[in-house]
Short mmCIF file of C-alpha atoms and ligand atoms in Angstrom, two decimals:
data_model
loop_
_atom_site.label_atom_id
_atom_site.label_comp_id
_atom_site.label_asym_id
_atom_site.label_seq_id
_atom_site.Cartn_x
_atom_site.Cartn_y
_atom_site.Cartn_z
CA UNK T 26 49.59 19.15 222.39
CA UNK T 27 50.82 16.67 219.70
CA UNK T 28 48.50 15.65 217.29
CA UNK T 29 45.78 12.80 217.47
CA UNK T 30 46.61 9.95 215.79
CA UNK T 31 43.49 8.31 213.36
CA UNK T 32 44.96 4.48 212.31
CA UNK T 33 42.87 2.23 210.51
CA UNK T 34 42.74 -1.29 210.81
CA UNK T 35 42.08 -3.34 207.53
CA UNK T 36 42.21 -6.22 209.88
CA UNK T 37 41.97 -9.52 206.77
CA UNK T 38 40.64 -7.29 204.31
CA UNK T 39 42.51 -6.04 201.12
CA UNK T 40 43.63 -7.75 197.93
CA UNK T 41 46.03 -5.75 195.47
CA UNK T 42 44.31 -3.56 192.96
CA UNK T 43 40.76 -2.60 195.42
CA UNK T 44 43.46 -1.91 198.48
CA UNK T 45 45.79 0.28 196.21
CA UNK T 46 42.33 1.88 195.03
CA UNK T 47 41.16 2.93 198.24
CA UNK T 48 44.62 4.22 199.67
CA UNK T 49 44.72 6.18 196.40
CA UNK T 50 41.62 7.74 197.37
CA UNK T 51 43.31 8.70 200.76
CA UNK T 52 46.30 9.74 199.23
CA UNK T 53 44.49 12.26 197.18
CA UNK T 54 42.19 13.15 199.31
CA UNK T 55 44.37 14.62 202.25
CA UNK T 56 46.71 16.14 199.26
CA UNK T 57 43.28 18.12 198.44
CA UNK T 58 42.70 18.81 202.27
CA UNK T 59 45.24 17.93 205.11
CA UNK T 60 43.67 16.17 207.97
CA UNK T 61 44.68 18.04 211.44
CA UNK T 62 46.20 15.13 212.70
CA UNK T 63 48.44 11.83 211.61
CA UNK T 64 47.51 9.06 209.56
CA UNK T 65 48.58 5.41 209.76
CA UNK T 66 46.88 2.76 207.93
CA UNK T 67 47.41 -1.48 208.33
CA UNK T 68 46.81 -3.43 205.51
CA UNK T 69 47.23 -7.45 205.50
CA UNK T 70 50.79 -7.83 205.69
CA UNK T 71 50.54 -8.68 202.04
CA UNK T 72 49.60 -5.42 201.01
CA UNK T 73 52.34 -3.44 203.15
CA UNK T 74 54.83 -3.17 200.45
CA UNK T 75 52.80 -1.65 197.70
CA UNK T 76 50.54 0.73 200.16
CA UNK T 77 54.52 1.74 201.41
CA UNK T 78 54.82 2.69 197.69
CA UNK T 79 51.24 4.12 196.92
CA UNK T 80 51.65 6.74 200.43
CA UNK T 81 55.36 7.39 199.63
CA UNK T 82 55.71 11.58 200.08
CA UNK T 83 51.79 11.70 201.14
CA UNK T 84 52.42 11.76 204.69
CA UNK T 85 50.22 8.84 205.41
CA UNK T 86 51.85 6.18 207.46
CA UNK T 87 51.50 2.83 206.82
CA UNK T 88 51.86 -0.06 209.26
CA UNK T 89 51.37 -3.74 210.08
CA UNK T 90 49.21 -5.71 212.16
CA UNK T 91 51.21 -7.90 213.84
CA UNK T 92 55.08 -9.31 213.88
CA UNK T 93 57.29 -11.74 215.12
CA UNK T 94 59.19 -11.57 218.40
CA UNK T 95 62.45 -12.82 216.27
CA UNK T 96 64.15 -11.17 213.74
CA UNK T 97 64.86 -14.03 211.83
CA UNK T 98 64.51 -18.12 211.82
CA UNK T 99 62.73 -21.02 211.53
CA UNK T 100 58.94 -19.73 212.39
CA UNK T 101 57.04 -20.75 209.40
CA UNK T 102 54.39 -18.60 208.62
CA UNK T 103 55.77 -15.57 210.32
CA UNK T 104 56.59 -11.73 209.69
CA UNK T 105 59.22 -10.38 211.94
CA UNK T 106 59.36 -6.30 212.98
CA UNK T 107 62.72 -6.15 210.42
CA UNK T 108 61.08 -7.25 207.39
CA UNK T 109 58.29 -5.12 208.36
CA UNK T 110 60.47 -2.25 208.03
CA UNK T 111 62.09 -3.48 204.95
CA UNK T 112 58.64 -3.32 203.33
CA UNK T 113 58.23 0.13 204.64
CA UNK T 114 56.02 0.06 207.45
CA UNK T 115 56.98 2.79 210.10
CA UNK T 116 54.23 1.06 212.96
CA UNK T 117 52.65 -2.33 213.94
CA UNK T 118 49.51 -2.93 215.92
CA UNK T 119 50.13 -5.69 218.55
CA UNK T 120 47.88 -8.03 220.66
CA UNK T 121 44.87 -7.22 218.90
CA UNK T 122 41.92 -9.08 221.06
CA UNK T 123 41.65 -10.73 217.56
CA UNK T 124 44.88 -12.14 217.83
CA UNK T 125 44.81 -12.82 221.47
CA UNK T 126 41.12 -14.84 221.06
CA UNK T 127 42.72 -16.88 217.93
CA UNK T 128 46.06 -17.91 217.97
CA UNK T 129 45.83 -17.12 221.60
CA UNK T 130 48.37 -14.37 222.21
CA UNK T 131 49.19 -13.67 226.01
CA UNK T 132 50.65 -10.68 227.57
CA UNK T 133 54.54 -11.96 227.47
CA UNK T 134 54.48 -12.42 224.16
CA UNK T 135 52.78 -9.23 223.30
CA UNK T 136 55.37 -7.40 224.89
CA UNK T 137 58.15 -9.46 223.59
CA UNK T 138 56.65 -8.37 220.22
CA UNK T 139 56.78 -4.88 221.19
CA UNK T 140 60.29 -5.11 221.94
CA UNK T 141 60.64 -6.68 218.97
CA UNK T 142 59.16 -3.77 217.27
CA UNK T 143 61.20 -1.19 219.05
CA UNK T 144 64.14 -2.76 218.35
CA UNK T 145 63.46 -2.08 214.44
CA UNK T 146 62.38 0.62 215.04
CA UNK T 147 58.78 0.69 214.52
CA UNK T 148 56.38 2.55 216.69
CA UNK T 149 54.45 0.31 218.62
CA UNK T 150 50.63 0.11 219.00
CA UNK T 151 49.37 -1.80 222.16
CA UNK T 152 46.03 -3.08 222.04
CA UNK T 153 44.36 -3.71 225.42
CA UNK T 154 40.52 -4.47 226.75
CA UNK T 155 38.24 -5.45 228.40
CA UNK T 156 35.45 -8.23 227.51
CA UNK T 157 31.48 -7.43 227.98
CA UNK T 158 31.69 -10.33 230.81
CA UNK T 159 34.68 -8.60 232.68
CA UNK T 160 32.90 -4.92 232.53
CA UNK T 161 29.39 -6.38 233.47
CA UNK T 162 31.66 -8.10 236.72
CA UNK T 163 33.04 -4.70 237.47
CA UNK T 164 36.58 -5.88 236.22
CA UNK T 165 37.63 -3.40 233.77
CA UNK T 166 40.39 -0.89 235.31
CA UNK T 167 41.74 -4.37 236.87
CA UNK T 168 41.33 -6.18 233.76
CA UNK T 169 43.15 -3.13 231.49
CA UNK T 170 45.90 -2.18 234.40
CA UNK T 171 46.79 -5.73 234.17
CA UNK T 172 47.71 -5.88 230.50
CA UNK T 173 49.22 -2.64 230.77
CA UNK T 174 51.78 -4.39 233.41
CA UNK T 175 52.31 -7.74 231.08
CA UNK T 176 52.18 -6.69 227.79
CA UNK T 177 54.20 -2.58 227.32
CA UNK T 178 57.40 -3.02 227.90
CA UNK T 179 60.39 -1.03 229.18
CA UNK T 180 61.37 1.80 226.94
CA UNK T 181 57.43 2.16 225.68
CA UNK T 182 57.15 6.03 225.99
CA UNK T 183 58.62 8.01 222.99
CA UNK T 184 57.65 5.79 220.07
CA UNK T 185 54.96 3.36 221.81
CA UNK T 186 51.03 3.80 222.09
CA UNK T 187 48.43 2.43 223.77
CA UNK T 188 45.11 1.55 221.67
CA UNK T 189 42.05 0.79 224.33
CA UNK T 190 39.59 -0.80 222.65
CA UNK T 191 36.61 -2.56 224.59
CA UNK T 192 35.90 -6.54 222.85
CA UNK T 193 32.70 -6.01 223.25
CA UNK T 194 32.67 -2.44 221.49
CA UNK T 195 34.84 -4.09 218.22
CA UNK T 196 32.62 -4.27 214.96
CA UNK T 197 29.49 -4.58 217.00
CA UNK T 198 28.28 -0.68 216.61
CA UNK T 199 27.94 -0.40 220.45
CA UNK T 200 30.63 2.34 222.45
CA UNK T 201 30.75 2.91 225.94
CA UNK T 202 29.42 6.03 227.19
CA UNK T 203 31.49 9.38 226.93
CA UNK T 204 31.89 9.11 230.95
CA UNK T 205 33.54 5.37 230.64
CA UNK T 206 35.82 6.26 227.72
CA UNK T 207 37.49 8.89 229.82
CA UNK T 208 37.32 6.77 233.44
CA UNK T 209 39.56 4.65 231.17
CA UNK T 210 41.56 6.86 229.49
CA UNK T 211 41.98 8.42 233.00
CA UNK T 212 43.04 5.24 234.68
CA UNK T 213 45.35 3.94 231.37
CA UNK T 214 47.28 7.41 231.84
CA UNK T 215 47.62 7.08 235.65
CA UNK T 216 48.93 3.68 234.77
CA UNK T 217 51.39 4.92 232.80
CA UNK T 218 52.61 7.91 234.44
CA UNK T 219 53.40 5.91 237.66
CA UNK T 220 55.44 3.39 235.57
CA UNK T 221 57.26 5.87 233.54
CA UNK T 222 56.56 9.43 235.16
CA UNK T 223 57.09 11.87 232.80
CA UNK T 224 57.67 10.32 229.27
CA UNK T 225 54.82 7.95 230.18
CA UNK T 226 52.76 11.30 230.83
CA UNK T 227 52.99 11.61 226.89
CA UNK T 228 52.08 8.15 225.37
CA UNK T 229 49.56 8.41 223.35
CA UNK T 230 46.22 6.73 224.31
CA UNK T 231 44.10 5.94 221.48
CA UNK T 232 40.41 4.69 221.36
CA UNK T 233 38.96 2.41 219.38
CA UNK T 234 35.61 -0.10 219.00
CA UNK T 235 32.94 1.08 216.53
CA UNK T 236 34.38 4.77 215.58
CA UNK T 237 32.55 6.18 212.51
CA UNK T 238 32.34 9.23 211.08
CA UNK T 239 28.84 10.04 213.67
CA UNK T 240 31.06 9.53 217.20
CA UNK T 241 34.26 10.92 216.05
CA UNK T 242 33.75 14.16 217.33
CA UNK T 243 32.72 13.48 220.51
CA UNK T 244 34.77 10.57 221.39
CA UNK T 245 38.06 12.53 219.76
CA UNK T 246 36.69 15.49 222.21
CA UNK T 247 37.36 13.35 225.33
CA UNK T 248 40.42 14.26 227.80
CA UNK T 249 43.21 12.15 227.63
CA UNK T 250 41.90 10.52 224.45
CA UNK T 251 44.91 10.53 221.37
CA UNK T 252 43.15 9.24 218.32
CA UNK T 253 41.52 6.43 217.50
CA UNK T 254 42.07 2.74 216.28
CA UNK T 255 39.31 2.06 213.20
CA UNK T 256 38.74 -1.10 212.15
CA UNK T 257 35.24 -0.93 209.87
CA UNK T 258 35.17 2.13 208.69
CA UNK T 259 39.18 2.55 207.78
CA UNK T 260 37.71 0.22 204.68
CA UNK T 261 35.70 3.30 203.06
CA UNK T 262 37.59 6.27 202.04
CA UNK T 263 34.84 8.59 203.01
CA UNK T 264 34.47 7.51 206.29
CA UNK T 265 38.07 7.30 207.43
CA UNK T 266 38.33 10.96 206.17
CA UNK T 267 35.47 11.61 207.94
CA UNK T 268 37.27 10.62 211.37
CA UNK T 269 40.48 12.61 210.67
CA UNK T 270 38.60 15.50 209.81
CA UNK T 271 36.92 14.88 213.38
CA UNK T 272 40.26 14.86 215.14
CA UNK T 273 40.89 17.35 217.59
C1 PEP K 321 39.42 -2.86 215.69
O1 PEP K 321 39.17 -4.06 215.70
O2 PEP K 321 40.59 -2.48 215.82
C2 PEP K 321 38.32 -1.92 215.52
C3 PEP K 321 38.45 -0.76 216.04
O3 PEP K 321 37.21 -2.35 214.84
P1 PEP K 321 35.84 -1.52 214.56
O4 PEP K 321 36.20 -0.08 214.34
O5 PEP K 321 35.28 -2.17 213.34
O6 PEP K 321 34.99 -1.70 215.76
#
């Protein structure tokens, strides 16, 4: 069984000396007592650079939140997946619901993204979802399968994962029940397995919406669930520790 993966998403949150504070804390803190499974951690893409140089030899990952489709060019504004890399980031998140509810991200350009990513060489993190409106309709699997087919891309298994996270679950303190995390766990690794048989037998499936240190356990617990994607309580050393601890 490879290990569960806890990654913690500081979503618009961090500036310099607080952000370099509380990755300290981590630093030290699984130096003291190793967590039984990985640890990645997205800053701001601001902060990428010096939490790369806080977690150097810690074993903490650190990742992004988002890149670029192009390596290079005219994109104003933009981060592509090389100078990601450059900056020390070993993983991106991509097509957060955030980012596909505000600058609108759709599934072809999540997955060009993700190609993107793969090509330097960062491990991939695919968010997908479903809204309350689509669950209360009965849409779900349909909605989920769906982005599974636009937005992972060819080559996903090996260094790609798959973060289910339900809108309506994100930052709200609500989860679905233990029974409709692992219906959709279940379905997300059928999914994958008929697309990519073996390898895709072995992506990691993580969950996320409203993990804290009190569901951990049980939620980690669940079959076919790899980690978990934290968004509100990555921000508080305690509690993040608390969720690795929790890993399986
Ligand atoms: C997220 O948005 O990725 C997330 C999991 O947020 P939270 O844990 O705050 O619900």
């Amino acid at each position: 069984m490879p290990r569960q993966l806890i990654a913690g998403n500081w979503k618009m949150n961090g500036l310099t000396v607080p952000g370099a504070r509380l990755a300290g804390a981590i630093r030290e803190a699984v130096a003291a007592a190793p967590p039984p499974c990985d640890l990645l951690i997205c800053p701001p893409f601001t902060l990428v650079g010096t939490l790369a140089h806080v977690m150097l030899g810690s074993g903490v990952a650190v990742g992004a939140q988002d890149c670029h489709a192009k390596p290079a060019g005219a994109h104003t504004g933009d981060v592509s997946a090389p100078m990601l890399k450059d900056a020390g980031a070993t993983a991106v998140i991509l097509g957060h619901s955030e980012r596909r509810t505000e600058p609108g991200e759709r599934e072809a350009a999540v997955r060009a993204t993700a190609g993107a990513g793969r090509a330097a060489g960062l491990g991939r993190i695919v968010w997908v979802g479903e809204t309350l409106a689509e669950r209360e309709a009965g849409r779900q699997e349909a909605v989920v399968a769906a982005q599974l087919a636009g937005s992972v891309p060819e080559g996903f298994p090996g260094s790609g994962v798959v973060a289910y996270e339900p809108v309506w679950a994100i930052g709200t303190g609500r989860t679905p029940t233990e029974a409709d995390i692992a219906a959709m766990h279940a379905m997300i690794r059928r999914v994958l397995g008929e697309r990519f048989g073996a390898t895709g037998g072995r992506v990691p499936i993580l969950y996320g919406g409203s993990v804290k240190p009190s569901n951990a356990e049980t939620i980690l617990a669940l079959p076919e669930v790899g980690g978990a994607l934290v968004g509100g309580a990555s921000l508080v050393a305690e509690d993040f520790l608390a969720i690795a601890a929790a890993a399986a």
